[in-house]
Short mmCIF file of C-alpha atoms and ligand atoms in Angstrom, two decimals:
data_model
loop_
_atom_site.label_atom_id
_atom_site.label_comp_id
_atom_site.label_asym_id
_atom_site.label_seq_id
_atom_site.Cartn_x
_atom_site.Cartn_y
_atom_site.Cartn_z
CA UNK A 181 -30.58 -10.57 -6.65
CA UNK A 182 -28.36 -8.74 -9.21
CA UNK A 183 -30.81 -6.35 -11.72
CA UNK A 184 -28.66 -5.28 -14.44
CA UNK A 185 -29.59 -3.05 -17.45
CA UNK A 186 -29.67 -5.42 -20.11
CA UNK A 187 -28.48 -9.34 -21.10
CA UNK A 188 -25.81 -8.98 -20.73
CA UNK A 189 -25.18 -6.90 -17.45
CA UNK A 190 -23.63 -3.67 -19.72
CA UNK A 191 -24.83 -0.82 -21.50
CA UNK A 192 -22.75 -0.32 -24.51
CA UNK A 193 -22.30 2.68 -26.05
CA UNK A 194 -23.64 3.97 -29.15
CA UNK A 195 -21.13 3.80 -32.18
CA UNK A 196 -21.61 7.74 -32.71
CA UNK A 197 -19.89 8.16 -29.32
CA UNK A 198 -16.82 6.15 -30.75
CA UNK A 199 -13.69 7.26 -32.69
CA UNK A 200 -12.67 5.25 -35.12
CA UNK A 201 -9.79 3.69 -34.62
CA UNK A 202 -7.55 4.83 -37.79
CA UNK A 203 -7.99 8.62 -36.40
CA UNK A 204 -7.41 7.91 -32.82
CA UNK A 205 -4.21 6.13 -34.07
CA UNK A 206 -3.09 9.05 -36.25
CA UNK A 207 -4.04 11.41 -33.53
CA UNK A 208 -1.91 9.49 -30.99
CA UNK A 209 0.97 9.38 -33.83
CA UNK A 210 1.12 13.35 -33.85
CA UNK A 211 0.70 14.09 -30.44
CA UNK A 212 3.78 11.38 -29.70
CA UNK A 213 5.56 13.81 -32.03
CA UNK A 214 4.60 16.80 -30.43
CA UNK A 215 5.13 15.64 -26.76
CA UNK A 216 8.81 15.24 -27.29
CA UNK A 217 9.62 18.83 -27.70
CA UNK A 218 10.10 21.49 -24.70
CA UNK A 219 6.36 21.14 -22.67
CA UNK A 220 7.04 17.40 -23.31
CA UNK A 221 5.82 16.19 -19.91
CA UNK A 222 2.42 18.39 -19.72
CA UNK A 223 1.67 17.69 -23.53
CA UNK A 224 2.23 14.08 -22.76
CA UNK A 225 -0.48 14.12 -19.74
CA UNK A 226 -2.48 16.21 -22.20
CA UNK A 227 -2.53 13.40 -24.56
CA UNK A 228 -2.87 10.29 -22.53
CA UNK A 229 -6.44 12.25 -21.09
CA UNK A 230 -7.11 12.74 -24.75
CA UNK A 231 -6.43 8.89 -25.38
CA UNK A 232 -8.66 7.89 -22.13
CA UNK A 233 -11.58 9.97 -23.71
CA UNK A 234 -11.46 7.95 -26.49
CA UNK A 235 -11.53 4.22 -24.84
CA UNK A 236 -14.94 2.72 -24.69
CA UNK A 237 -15.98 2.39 -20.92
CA UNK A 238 -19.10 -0.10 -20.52
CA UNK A 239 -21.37 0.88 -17.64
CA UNK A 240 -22.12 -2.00 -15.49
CA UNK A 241 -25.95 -0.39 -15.15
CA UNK A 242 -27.57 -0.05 -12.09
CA UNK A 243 -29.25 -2.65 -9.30
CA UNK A 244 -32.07 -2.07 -7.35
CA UNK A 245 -30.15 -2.89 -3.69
CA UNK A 246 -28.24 -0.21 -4.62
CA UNK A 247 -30.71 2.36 -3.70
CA UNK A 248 -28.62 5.04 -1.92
CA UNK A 249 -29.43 8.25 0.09
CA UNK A 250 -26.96 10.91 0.38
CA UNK A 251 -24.96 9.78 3.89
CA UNK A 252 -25.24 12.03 6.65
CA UNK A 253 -21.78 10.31 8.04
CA UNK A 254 -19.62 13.83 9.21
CA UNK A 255 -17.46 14.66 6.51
CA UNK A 256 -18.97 12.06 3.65
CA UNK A 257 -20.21 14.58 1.10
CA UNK A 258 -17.81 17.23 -0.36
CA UNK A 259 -19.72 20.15 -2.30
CA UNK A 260 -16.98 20.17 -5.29
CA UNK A 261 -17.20 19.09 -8.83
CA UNK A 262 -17.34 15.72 -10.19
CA UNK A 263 -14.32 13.38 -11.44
CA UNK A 264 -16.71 12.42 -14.80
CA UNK A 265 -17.03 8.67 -14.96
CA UNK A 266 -15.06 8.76 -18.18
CA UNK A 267 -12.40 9.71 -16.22
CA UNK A 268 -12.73 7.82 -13.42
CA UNK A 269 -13.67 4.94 -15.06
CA UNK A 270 -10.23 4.77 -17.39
CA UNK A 271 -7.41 6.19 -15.31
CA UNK A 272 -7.03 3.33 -12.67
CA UNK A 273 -4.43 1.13 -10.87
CA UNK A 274 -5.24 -1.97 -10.43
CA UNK A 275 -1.85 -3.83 -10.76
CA UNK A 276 -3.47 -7.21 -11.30
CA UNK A 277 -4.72 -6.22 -14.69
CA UNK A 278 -1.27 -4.40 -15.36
CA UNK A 279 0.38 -1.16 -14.37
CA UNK A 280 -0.41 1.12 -17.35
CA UNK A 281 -3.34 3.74 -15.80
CA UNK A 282 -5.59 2.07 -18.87
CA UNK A 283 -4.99 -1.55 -18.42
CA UNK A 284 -7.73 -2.11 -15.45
CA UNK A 285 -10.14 -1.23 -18.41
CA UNK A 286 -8.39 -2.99 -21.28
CA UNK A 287 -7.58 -6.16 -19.43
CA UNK A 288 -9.99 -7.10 -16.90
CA UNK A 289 -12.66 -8.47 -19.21
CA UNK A 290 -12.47 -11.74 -18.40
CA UNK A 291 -12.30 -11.11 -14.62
CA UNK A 292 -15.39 -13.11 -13.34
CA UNK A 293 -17.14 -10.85 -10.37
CA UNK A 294 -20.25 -13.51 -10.10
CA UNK A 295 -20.90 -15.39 -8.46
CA UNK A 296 -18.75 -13.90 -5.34
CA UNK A 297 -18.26 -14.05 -1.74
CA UNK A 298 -16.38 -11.93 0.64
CA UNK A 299 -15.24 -14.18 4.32
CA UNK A 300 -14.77 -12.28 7.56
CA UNK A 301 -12.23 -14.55 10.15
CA UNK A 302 -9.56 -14.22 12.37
CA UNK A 303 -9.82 -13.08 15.18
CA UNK A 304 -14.11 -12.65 15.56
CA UNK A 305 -16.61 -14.54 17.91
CA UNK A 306 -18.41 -15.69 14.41
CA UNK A 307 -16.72 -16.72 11.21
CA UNK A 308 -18.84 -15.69 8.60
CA UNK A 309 -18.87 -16.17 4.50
CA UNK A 310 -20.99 -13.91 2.93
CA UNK A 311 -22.66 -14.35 -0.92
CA UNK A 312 -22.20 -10.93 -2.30
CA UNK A 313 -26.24 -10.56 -2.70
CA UNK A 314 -26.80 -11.17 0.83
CA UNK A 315 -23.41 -8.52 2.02
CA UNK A 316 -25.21 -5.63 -0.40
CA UNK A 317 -28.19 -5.84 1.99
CA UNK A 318 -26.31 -5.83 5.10
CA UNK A 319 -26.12 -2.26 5.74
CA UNK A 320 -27.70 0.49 4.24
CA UNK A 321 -26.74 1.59 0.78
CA UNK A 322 -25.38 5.44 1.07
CA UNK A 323 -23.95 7.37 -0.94
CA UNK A 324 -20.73 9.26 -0.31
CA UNK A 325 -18.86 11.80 -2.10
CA UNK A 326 -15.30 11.15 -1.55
CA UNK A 327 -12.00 12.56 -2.42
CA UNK A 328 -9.35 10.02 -3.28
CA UNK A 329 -5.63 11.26 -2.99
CA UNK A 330 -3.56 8.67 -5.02
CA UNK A 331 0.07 8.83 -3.06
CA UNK A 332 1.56 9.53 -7.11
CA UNK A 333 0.31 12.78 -6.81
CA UNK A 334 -3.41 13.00 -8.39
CA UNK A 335 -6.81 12.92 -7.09
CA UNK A 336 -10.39 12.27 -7.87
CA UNK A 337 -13.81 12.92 -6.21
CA UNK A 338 -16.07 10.27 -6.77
CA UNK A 339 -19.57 9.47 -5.77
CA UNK A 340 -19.45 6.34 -4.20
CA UNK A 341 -22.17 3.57 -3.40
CA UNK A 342 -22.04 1.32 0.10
CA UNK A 343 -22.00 1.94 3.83
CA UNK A 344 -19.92 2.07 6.38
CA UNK A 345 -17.41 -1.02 7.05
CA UNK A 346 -18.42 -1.18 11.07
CA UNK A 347 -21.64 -2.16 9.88
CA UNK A 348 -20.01 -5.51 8.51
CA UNK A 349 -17.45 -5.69 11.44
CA UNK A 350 -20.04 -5.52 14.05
CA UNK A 351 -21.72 -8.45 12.89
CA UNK A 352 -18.79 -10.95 13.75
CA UNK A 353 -18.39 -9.49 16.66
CA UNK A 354 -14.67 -8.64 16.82
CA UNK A 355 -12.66 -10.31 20.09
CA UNK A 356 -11.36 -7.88 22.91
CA UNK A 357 -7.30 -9.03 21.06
CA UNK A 358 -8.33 -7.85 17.38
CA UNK A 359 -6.14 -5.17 17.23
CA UNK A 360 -5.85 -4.56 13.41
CA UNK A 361 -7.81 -5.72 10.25
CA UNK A 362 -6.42 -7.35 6.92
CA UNK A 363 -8.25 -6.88 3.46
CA UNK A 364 -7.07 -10.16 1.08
CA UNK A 365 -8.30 -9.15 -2.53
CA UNK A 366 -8.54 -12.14 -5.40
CA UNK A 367 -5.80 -13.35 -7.09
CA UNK A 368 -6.69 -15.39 -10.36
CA UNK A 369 -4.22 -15.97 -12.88
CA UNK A 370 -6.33 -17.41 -16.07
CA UNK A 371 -8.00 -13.65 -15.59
CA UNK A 372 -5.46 -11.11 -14.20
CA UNK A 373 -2.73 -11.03 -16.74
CA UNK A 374 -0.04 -9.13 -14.67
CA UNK A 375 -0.47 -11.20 -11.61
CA UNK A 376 2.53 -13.48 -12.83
CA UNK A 377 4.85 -10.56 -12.51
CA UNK A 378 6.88 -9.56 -9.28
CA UNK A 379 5.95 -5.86 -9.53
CA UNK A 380 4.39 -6.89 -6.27
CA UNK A 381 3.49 -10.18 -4.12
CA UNK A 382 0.06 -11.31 -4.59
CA UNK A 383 -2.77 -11.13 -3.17
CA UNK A 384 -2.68 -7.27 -2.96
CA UNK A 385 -3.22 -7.02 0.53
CA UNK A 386 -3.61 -4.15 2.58
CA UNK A 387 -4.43 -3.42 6.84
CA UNK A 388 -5.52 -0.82 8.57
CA UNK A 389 -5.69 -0.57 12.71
CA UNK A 390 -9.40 -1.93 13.99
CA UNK A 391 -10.33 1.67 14.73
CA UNK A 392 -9.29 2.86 11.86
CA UNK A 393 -11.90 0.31 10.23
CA UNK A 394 -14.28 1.25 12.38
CA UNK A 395 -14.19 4.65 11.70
CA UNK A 396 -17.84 5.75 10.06
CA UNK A 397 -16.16 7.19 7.05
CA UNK A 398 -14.36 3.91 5.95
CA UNK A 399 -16.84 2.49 3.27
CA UNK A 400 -17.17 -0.95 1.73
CA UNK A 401 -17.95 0.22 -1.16
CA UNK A 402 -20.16 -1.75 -4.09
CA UNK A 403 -20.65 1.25 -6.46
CA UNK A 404 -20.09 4.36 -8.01
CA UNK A 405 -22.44 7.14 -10.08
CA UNK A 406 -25.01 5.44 -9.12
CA UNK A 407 -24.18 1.94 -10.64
CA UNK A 408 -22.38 -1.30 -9.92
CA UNK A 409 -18.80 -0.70 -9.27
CA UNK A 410 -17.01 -1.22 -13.08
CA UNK A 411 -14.60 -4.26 -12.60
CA UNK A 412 -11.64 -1.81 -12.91
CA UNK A 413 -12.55 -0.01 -10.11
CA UNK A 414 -12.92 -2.85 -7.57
CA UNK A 415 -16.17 -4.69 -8.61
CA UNK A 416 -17.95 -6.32 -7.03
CA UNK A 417 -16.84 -4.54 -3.57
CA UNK A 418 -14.06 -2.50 -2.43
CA UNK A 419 -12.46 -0.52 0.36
CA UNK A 420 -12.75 3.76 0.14
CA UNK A 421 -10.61 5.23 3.05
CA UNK A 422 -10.12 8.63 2.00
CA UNK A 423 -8.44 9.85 4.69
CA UNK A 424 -5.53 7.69 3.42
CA UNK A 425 -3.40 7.18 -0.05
CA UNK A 426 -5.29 5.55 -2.90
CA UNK A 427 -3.31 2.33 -2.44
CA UNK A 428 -5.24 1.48 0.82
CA UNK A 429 -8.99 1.58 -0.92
CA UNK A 430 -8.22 -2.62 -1.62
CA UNK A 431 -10.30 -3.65 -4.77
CA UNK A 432 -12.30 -7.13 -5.11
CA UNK A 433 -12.29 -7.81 -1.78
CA UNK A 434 -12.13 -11.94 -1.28
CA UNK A 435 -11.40 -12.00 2.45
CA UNK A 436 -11.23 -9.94 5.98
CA UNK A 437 -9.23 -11.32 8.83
CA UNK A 438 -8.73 -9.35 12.13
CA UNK A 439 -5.41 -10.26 14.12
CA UNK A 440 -3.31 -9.30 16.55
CA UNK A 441 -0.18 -8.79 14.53
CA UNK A 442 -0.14 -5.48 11.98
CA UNK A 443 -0.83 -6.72 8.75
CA UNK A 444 2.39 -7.08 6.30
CA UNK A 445 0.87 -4.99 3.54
CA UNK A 446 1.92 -5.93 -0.31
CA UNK A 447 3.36 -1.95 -0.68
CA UNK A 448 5.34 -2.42 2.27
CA UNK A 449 6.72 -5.49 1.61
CA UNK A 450 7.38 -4.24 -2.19
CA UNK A 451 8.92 -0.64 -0.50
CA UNK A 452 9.22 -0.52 2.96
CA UNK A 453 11.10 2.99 2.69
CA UNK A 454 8.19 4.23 -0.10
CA UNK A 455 5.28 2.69 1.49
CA UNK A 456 4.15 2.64 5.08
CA UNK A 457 1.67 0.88 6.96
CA UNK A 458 -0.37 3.89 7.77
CA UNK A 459 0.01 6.22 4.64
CA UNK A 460 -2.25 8.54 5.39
CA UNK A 461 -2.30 11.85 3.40
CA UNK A 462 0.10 14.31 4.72
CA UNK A 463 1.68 17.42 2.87
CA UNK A 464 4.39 17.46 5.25
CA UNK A 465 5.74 14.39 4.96
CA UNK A 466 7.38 13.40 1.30
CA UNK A 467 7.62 10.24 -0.48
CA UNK A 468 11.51 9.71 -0.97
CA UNK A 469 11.31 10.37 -4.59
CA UNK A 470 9.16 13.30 -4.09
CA UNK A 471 6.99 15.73 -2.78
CA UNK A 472 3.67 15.35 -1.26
CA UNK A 473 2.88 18.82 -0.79
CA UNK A 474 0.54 19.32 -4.32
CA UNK A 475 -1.68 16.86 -6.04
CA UNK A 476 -3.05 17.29 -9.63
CA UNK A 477 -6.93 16.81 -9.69
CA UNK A 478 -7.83 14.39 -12.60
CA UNK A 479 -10.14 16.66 -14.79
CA UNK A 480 -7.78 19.92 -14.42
CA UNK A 481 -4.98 18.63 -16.04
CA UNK A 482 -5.08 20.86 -19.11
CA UNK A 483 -1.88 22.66 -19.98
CA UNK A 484 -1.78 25.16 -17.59
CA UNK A 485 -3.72 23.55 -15.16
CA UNK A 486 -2.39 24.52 -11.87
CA UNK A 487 -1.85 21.90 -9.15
CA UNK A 488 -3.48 21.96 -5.97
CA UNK A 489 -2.61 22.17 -2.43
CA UNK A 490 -2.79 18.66 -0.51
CA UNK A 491 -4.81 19.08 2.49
CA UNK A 492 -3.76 16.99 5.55
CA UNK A 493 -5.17 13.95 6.02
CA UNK A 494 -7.07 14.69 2.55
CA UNK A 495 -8.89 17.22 3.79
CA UNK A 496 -10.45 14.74 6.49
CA UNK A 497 -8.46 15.80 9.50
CA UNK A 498 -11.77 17.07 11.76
CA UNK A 499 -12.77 13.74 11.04
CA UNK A 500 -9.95 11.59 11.83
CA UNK A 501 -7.16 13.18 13.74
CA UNK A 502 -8.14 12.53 17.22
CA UNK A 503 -7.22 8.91 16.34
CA UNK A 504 -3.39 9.75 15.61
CA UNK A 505 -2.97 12.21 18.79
CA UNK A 506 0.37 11.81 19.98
CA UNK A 507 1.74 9.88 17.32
CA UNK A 508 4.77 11.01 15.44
CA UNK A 509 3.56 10.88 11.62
CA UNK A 510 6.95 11.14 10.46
CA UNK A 511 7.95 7.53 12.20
CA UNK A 512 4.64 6.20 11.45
CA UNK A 513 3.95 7.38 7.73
N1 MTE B 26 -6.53 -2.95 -5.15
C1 MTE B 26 -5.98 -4.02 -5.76
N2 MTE B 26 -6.51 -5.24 -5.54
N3 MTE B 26 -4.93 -3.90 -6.61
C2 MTE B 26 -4.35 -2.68 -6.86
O1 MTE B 26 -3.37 -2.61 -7.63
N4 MTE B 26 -4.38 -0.27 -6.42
C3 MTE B 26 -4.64 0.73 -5.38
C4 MTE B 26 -6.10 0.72 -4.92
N5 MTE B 26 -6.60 -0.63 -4.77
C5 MTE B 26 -4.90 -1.53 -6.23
C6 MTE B 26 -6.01 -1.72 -5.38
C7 MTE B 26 -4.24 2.07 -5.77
S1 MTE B 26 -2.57 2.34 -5.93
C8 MTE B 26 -5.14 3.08 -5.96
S2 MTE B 26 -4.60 4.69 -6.22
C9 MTE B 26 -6.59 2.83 -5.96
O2 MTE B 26 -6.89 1.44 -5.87
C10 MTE B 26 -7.18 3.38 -7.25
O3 MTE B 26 -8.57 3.25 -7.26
P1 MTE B 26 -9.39 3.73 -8.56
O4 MTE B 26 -8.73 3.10 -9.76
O5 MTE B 26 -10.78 3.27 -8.38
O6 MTE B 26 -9.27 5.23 -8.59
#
């Protein structure tokens, strides 16, 4: 059963912690001014962090199957600092809600995450629907501290709730010709304002190969800092590969189908040159418009911040690697 803080599921916070809106305004007005000169593009990321410290982020609270131990999973706990929730919390995509990093937060409140059920089909010896209070007790709860390389060029480290997705594949018992694994997130347009534009075809949908899902590190994911997943980051569960761009970790998961056929991912169909179906990090390989080679961490981003070296396969590679021998990541980026 869900626990949540108070009545209303959210823990609001106190007016002391809020600017008032007149100075946030004015301080916006001058640092528009300011961010046209010669550092124009550092002042302006300078200023949109100073605009996401000012938003209000609700806390979902916490919920007792949530319980999590730190994950003993090889590679699932990274020793470096914290993305704070304020951060991580208001600098999102989630392209349903709109493509603006603050949108997730400004326009998902009507987004309805009970009550919620995630169905696991396809190719599997059971078909099985699962109420999201019976799917948070599947597995044990974990938690893992992941890095999450977005493939525009920043990345976060985030403590994340859930356990591995094998736990949930195992259970349906996948058939000897599932060969890859589709992730179907919801699609509702009386609550996702953006999902009547073509930016890209929806239901965001996104595949990975079946071992690639049943690798330990790939998480369903149903929270973060110790609380329910926020609805802009994926509530009420989500994907975390973080082996992989950003744009794989699928958010409000609805449905998981195994086939034989690779998935046609929505990036790929949006991009096919941009986006491939494997997109896992790799400094050696660039993005046509650009390089992949550095990412900005969010948190660092002060003025003279300097960028940081992208680590292949996010750092992950002694992890994941042996599952790409042979393969020419060039061809299959
Ligand atoms: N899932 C859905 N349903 N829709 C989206 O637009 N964006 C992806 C991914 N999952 C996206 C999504 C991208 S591009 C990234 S970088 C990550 O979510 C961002 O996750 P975060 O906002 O929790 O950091």
């Amino acid at each position: 059963m869900l626990i949540r803080s108070d009545e209303s599921g959210w823990n609001h916070k106190a007016g002391s912690e809020i600017t008032p809106q007149r100075v946030y305004q004015d301080r916006r007005a001058w640092m528009r001014g300011v961010a046209s000169g010669a550092a124009g593009a550092a002042l302006a990321l300078w200023a949109g962090r100073d605009a996401r410290a000012q938003m209000q982020t609700p806390r979902p609270g916490k919920l007792a199957a949530l319980a999590a131990v730190p994950s003993k999973v090889p590679g699932a706990m990274t020793m470096e600092r914290l993305t704070t929730y304020q951060d991580a919390s208001t600098y999102n995509n989630f392209y349903e809600f709109g493509t603006d990093k603050s949108d997730p937060l400004k326009y998902s409140t009507r987004f309805q995450t009970t009550p919620w059920s995630l169905s696991v089909e396809g190719l599997v010896k059971q078909t099985r629907t699962f109420a999201i209070e019976d799917l948070l007790k599947l597995g044990a709860q974990e938690e893992r501290i992941y890095r999450l390389r977005c493939v525009e060029g920043w990345s976060m480290v985030i403590p994340w709730i859930g356990y591995s997705l094998s736990e949930l594949l195992r259970r349906v018992e996948p058939l000897g010709s599932a060969r890859f694994v589709e992730f179907v997130t919801a699609v509702d347009s009386k609550t996702m304002p953006n999902v009547d534009s073509t930016v890209l075809e929806w239901p965001y949908v996104e595949g990975l190969r079946l071992d690639e899902a049943m690798h330990p590190l790939t998480l369903l994911s149903f929270g973060m800092y110790g609380e329910i997943l926020p609805k802009q980051n994926g509530a009420p569960v989500r994907l975390v590969v973080p082996w992989k761009y950003g744009f794989k970790s699928s958010k409000s998961l609805v449905k998981i189908r195994l086939t034989e056929e690779q998935p046609r991912t929505s990036w790929v169909k949006s991009a096919p040159r941009e986006y491939g179906f494997f997109s896992n990090v790799n400094p050696n390989v660039d993005h046509p418009r650009w390089s992949q080679a550095t990412e900005r961490r969010i948190g660092e981003d002060g003025l003279f911040a300097k960028k940081r070296k992208t680590l292949m396969f996010n750092g992950y590679e002694s992890q994941v690697a042996s599952m790409y021998a042979g393969m020419d990541l060039r061809k299959f980026y």
